[in-house]
Short mmCIF file of C-alpha atoms and ligand atoms in Angstrom, two decimals:
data_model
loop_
_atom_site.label_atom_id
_atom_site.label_comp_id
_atom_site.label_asym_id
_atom_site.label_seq_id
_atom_site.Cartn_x
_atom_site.Cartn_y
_atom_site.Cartn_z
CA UNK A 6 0.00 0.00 0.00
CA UNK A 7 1.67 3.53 -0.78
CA UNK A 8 2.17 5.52 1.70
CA UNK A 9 0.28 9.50 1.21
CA UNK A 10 1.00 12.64 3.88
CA UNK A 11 -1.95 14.87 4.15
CA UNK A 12 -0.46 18.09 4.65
CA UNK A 13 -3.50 20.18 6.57
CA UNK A 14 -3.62 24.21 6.20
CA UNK A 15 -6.73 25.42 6.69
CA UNK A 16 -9.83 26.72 3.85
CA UNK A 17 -13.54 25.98 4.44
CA UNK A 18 -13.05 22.37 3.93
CA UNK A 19 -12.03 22.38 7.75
CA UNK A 20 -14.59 24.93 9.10
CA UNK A 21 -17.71 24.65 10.25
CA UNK A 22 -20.95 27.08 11.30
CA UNK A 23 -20.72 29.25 14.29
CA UNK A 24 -23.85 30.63 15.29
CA UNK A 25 -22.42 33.16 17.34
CA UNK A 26 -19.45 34.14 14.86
CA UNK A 27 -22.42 34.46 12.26
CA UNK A 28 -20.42 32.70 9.56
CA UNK A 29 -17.70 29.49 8.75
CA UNK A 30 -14.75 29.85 11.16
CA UNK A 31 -11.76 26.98 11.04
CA UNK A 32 -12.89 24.46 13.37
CA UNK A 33 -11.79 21.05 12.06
CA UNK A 34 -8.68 19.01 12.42
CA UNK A 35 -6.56 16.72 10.00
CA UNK A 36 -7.44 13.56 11.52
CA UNK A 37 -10.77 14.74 11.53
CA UNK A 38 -10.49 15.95 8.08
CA UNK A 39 -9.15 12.35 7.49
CA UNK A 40 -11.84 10.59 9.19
CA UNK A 41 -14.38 12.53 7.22
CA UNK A 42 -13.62 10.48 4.27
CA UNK A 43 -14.82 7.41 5.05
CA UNK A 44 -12.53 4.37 2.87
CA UNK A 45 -9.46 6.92 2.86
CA UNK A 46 -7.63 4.04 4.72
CA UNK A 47 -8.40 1.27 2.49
CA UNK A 48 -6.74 3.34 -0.43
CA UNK A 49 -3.11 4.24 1.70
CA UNK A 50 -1.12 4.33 4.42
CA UNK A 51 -2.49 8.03 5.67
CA UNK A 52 0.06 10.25 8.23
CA UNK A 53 -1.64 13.16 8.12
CA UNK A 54 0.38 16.62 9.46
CA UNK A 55 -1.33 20.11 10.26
CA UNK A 56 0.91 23.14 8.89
CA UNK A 57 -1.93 25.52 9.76
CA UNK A 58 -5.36 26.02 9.81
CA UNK A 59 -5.93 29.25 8.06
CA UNK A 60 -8.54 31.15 5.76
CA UNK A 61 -6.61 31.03 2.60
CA UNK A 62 -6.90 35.04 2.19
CA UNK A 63 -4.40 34.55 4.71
CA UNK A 64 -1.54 32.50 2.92
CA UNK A 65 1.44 34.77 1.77
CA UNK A 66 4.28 33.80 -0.48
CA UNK A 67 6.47 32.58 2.19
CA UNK A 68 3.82 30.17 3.94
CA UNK A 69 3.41 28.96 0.30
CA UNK A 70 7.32 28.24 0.41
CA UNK A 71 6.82 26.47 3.67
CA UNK A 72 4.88 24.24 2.49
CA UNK A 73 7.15 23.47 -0.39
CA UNK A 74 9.79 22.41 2.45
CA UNK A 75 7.47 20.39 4.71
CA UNK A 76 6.59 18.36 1.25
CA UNK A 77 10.26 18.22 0.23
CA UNK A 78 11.65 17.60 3.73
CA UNK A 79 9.18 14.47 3.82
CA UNK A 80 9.72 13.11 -0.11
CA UNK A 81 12.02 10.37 0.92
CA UNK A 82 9.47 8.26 3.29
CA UNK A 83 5.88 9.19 1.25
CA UNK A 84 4.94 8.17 -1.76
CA UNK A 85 2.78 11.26 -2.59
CA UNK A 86 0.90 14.34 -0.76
CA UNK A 87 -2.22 15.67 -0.58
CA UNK A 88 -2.37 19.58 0.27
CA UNK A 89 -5.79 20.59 1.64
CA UNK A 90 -6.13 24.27 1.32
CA UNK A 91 -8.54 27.23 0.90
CA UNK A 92 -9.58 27.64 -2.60
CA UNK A 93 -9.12 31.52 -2.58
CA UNK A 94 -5.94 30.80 -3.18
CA UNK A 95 -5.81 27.38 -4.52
CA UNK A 96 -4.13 27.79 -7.27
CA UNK A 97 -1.38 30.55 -6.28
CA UNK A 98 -0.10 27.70 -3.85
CA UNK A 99 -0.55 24.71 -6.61
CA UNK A 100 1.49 26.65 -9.15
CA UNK A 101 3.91 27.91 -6.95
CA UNK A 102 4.78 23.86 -5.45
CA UNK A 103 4.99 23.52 -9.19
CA UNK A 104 7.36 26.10 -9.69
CA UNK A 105 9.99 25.20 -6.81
CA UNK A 106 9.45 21.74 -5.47
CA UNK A 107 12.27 18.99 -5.54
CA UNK A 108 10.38 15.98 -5.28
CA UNK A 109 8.73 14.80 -8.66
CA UNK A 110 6.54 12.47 -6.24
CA UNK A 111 2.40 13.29 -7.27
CA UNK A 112 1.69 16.89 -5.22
CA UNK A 113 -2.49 16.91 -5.03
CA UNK A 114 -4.31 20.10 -3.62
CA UNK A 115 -7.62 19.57 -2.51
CA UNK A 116 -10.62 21.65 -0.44
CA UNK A 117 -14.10 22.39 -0.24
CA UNK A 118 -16.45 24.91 -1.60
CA UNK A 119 -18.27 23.90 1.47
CA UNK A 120 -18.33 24.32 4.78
CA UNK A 121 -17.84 21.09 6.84
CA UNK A 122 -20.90 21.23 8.66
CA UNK A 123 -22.85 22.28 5.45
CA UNK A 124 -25.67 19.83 4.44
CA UNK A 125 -24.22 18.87 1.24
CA UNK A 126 -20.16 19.29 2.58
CA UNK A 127 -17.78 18.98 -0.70
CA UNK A 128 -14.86 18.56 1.41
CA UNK A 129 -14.86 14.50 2.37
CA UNK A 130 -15.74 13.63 -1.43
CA UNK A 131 -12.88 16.07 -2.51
CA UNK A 132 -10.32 15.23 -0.07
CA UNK A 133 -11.05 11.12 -1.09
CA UNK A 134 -10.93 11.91 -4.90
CA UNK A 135 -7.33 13.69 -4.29
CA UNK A 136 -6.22 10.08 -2.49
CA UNK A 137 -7.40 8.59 -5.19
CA UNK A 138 -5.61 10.62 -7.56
CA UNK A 139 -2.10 11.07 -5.49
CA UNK A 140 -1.94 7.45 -5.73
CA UNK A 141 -2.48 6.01 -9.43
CA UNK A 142 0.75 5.40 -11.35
CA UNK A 143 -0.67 7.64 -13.91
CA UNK A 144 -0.28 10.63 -11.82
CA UNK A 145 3.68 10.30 -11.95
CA UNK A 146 5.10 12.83 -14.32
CA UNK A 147 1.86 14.61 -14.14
CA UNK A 148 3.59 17.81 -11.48
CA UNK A 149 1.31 19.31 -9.05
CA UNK A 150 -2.40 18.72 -9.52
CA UNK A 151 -5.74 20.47 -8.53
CA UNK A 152 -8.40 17.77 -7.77
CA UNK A 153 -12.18 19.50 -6.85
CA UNK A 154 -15.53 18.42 -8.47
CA UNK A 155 -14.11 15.24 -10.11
CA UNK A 156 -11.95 16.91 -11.87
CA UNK A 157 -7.78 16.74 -12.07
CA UNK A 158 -6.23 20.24 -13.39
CA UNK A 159 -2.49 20.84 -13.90
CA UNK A 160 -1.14 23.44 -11.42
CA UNK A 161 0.05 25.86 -14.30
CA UNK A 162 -3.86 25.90 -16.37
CA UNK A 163 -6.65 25.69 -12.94
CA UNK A 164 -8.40 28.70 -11.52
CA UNK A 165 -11.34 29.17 -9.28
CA UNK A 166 -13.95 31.03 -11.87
CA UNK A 167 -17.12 30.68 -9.51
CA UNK A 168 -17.12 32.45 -6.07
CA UNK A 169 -19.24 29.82 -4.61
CA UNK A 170 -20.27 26.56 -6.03
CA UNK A 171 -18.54 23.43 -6.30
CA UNK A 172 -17.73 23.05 -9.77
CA UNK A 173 -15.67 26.71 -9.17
CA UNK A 174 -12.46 25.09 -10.37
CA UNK A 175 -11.83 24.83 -14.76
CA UNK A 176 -8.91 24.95 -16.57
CA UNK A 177 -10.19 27.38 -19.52
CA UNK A 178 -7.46 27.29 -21.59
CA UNK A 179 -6.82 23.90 -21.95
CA UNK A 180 -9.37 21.91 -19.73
CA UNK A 181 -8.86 19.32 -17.06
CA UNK A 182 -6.35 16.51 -17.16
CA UNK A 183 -8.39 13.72 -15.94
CA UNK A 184 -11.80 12.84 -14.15
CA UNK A 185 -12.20 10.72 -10.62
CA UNK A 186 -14.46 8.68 -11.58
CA UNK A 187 -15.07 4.83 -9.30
CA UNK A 188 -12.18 3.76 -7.80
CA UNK A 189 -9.70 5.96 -9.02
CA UNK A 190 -8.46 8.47 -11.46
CA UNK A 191 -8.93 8.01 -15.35
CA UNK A 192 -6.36 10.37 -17.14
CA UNK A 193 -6.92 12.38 -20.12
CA UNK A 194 -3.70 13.42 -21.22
CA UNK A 195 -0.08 14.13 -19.91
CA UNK A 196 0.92 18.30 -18.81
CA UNK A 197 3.43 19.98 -20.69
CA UNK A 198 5.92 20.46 -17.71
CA UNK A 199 8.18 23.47 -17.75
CA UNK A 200 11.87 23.14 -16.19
CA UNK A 201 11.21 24.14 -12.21
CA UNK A 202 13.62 26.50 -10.43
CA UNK A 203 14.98 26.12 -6.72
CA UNK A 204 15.02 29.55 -5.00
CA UNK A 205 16.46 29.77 -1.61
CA UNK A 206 13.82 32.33 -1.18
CA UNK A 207 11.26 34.71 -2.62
CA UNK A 208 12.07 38.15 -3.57
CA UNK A 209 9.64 40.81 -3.96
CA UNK A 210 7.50 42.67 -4.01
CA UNK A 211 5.95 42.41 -6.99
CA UNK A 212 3.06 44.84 -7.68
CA UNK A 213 -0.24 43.20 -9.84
CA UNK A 214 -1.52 45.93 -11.96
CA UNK A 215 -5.03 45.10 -13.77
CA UNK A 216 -5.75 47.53 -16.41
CA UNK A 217 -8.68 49.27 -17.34
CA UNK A 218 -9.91 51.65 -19.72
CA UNK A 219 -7.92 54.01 -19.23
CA UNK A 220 -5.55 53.17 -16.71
CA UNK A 221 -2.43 55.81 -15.80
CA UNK A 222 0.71 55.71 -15.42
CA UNK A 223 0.96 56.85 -12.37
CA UNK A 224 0.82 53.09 -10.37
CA UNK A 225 3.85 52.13 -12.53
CA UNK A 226 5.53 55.23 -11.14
CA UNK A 227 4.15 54.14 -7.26
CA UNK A 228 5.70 51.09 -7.83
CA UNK A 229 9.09 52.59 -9.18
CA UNK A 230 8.70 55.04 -5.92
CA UNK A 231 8.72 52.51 -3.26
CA UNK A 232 11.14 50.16 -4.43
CA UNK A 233 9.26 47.44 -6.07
CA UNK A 234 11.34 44.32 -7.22
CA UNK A 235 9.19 44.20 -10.66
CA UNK A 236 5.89 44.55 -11.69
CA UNK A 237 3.18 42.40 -13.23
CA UNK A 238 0.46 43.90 -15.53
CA UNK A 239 -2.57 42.47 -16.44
CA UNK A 240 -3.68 43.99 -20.17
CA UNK A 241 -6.55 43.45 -22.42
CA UNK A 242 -6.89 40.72 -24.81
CA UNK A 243 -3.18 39.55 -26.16
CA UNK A 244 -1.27 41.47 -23.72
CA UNK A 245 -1.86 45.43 -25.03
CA UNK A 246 -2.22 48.31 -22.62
CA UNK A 247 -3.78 52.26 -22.31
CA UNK A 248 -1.30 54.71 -23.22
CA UNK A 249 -0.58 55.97 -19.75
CA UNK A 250 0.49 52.57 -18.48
CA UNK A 251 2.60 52.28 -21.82
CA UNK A 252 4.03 55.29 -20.54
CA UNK A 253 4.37 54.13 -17.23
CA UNK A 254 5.65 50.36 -18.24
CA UNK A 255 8.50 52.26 -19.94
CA UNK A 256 9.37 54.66 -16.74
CA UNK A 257 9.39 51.23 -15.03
CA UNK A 258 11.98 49.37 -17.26
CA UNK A 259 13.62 52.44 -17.75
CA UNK A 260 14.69 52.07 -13.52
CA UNK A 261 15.91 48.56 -14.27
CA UNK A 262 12.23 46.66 -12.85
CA UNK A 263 11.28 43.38 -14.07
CA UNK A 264 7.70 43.77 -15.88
CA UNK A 265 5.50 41.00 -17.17
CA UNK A 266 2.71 41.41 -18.90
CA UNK A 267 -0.38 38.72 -18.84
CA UNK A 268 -3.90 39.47 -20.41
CA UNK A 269 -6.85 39.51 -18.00
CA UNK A 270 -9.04 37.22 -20.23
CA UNK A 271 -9.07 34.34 -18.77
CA UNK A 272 -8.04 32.25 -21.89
CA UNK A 273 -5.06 33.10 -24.75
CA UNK A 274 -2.03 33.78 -24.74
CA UNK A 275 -0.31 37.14 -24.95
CA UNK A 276 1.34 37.86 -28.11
CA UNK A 277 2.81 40.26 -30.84
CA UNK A 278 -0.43 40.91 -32.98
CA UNK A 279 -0.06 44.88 -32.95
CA UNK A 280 2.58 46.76 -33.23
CA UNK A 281 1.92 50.38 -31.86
CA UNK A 282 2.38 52.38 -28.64
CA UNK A 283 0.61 50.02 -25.79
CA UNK A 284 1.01 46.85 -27.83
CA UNK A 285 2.39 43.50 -26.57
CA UNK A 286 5.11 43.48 -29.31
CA UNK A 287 6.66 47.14 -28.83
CA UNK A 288 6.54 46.61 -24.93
CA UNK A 289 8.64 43.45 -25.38
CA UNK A 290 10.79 45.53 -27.90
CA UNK A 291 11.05 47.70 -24.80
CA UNK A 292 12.29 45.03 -22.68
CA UNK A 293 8.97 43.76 -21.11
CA UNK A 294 8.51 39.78 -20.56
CA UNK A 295 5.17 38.47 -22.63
CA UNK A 296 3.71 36.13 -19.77
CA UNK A 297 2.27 33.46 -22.30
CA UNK A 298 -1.13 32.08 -20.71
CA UNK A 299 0.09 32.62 -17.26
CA UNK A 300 -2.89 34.63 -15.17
CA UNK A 301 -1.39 37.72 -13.50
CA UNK A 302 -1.39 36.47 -9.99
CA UNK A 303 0.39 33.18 -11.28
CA UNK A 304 3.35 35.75 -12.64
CA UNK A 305 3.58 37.43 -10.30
CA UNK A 306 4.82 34.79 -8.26
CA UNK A 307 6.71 32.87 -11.18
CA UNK A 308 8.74 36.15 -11.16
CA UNK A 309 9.13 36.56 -7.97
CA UNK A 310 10.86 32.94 -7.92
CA UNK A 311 13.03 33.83 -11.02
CA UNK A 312 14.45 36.97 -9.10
CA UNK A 313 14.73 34.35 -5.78
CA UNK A 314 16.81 32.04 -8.21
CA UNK A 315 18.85 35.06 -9.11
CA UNK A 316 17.90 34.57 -12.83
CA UNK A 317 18.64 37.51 -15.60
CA UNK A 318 15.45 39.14 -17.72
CA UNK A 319 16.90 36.78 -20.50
CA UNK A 320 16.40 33.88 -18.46
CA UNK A 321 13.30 34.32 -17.29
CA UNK A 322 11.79 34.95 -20.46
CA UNK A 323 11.37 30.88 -21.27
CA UNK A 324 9.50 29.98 -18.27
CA UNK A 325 6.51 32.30 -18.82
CA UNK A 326 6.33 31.07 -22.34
CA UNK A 327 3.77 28.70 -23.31
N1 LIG B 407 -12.29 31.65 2.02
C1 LIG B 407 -12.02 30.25 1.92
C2 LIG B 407 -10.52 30.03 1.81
O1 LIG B 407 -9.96 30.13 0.77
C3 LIG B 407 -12.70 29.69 0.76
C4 LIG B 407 -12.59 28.20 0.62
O2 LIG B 407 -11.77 27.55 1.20
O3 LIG B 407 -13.40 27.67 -0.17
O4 LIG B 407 -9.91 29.76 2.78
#
């Protein structure tokens, strides 16, 4: 029987009513979590470990790096993880594991959409479909997964796209890997892996700037002002910008900052299609990075891992490619 870790840190799956609080508050445990799931132990050897039991609003960078060691520090005696986590930020934490993890042993995040003590509770079926999925050979290779609703989404392609119900997790630009389905996974098709880097450490910040019509340059210049590390920009469509942030992208690259720029659709990739002030393709000429399908929030920590790893512009360019 293979051996899993559940790795425990918190999200609705492992809170429950409070009456008083008016609202979910974190009230459950990993073995309870565990227990929840009733035939968990018939599928692996479980050793379940609580990091922390936190809203995921609350994860930062470095408590996603945290986890990366607890998983790597404990590669040699499992045989794969399961993360349970908040989906807020579900798949900031997936892609990051992706990004700087040593093990190539199956990484699976799971959580609920519901409350614990809700009637119809997501989190048991959820947190059974990710044991089912962390331990079928054909989830070696496959890098960090996502498993909610049935479905198994690379780290790199999953986002939450529904505030509240439990199918909130797709993978719109190139759709799930695999179903759960019975007793165990059935696969789809293999993820295109991208090399991963090992940074000692973070560095940022790195500011997130969503554009809108007729965005200024003046956050660029905010940025520049209090000593940003780089700067990530969502645009419209394939990566193109208002004229004030053109102006202030340039200001920024002009003081030696990092800037990536990522489209806000949720779909596509960011390319060279036009050609004038604000376009993708003169603001790469310029010395921006084109962020390739990557959302904003999943370059902005991608970067902040290539500056960690010490890499150049030039070397960072690849990894945000498609
Ligand atoms: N706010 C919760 C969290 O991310 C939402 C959830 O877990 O579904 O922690």
């Amino acid at each position: 029987m293979k051996h899993i870790v559940i790795l425990t840190t918190g999200g609705t799956i492992a809170m429950k009513e409070d009456k008083e609080a008016g609202g979910l508050v974190p009230a459950v445990s990993g073995e309870d979590l565990a227990a929840s799931a009733p035939g968990i132990a018939e599928l692996a050897d479980i050793t379940v470990a609580d990091v922390s039991n936190i809203p995921s609003e609350f994860m930062t960078p470095e408590r996603m790096m945290a986890i990366a060691r607890a998983i790597d520090s404990r590669a040699g005696k499992a045989d794969g993880f399961v993360v349970t986590h908040g989906t807020d930020t579900m798949e900031e934490t997936a892609f990051l594991l992706e990004t700087v993890l040593h093990t190539e042993k199956p990484v699976v995040l799971t959580g609920a959409m519901r409350g614990a003590s809700a009637l119809s509770a997501d989190g048991p079926a959820n947190l059974l479909d990710a044991v089912k999925t962390a331990v079928s050979p054909g989830a070696a290779g496959q890098g960090v997964l996502v498993v909610m609703g049935g479905r198994i989404h690379a780290a790199r392609d999953v986002e939450k796209m529904h505030a509240t119900l439990p199918e909130a997790f797709q993978s719109p630009q190139w759709g799930p890997v695999g179903t759960v389905y019975g007793d165990g996974a059935v696969w789809g098709r293999r993820v295109l892996r991208r090399p991963r880097i090992h940074p000692e450490r973070l560095i940022g910040p790195v500011w997130l700037v969503k554009c809108a019509a007729g965005t200024e340059a003046d956050i660029f210049e905010a940025a520049v002002a209090s000593k940003a590390a780089g700067i990530v920009v969502e645009g419209f469509g394939c990566g193109n910008v208002p004229l004030g942030a053109d102006r202030g992208i340039r200001t920024a690259l002009a003081a030696g900052l990092p800037v990536v720029l990522t489209s806000r659709t949720a779909a596509g990739s960011v390319a060279r299609e036009y050609a004038y002030e604000g376009g993708a393709g003169s603001l790469e000429d310029a010395g921006a990075i084109l962020g390739g399908s990557l959302s904003g929030q999943k370059a902005r920590l991608l970067l902040m891992a290539a500056l960690g790893a010490g890499l150049s512009r030039e070397e960072m360019r690849p990894l945000f490619r498609d």
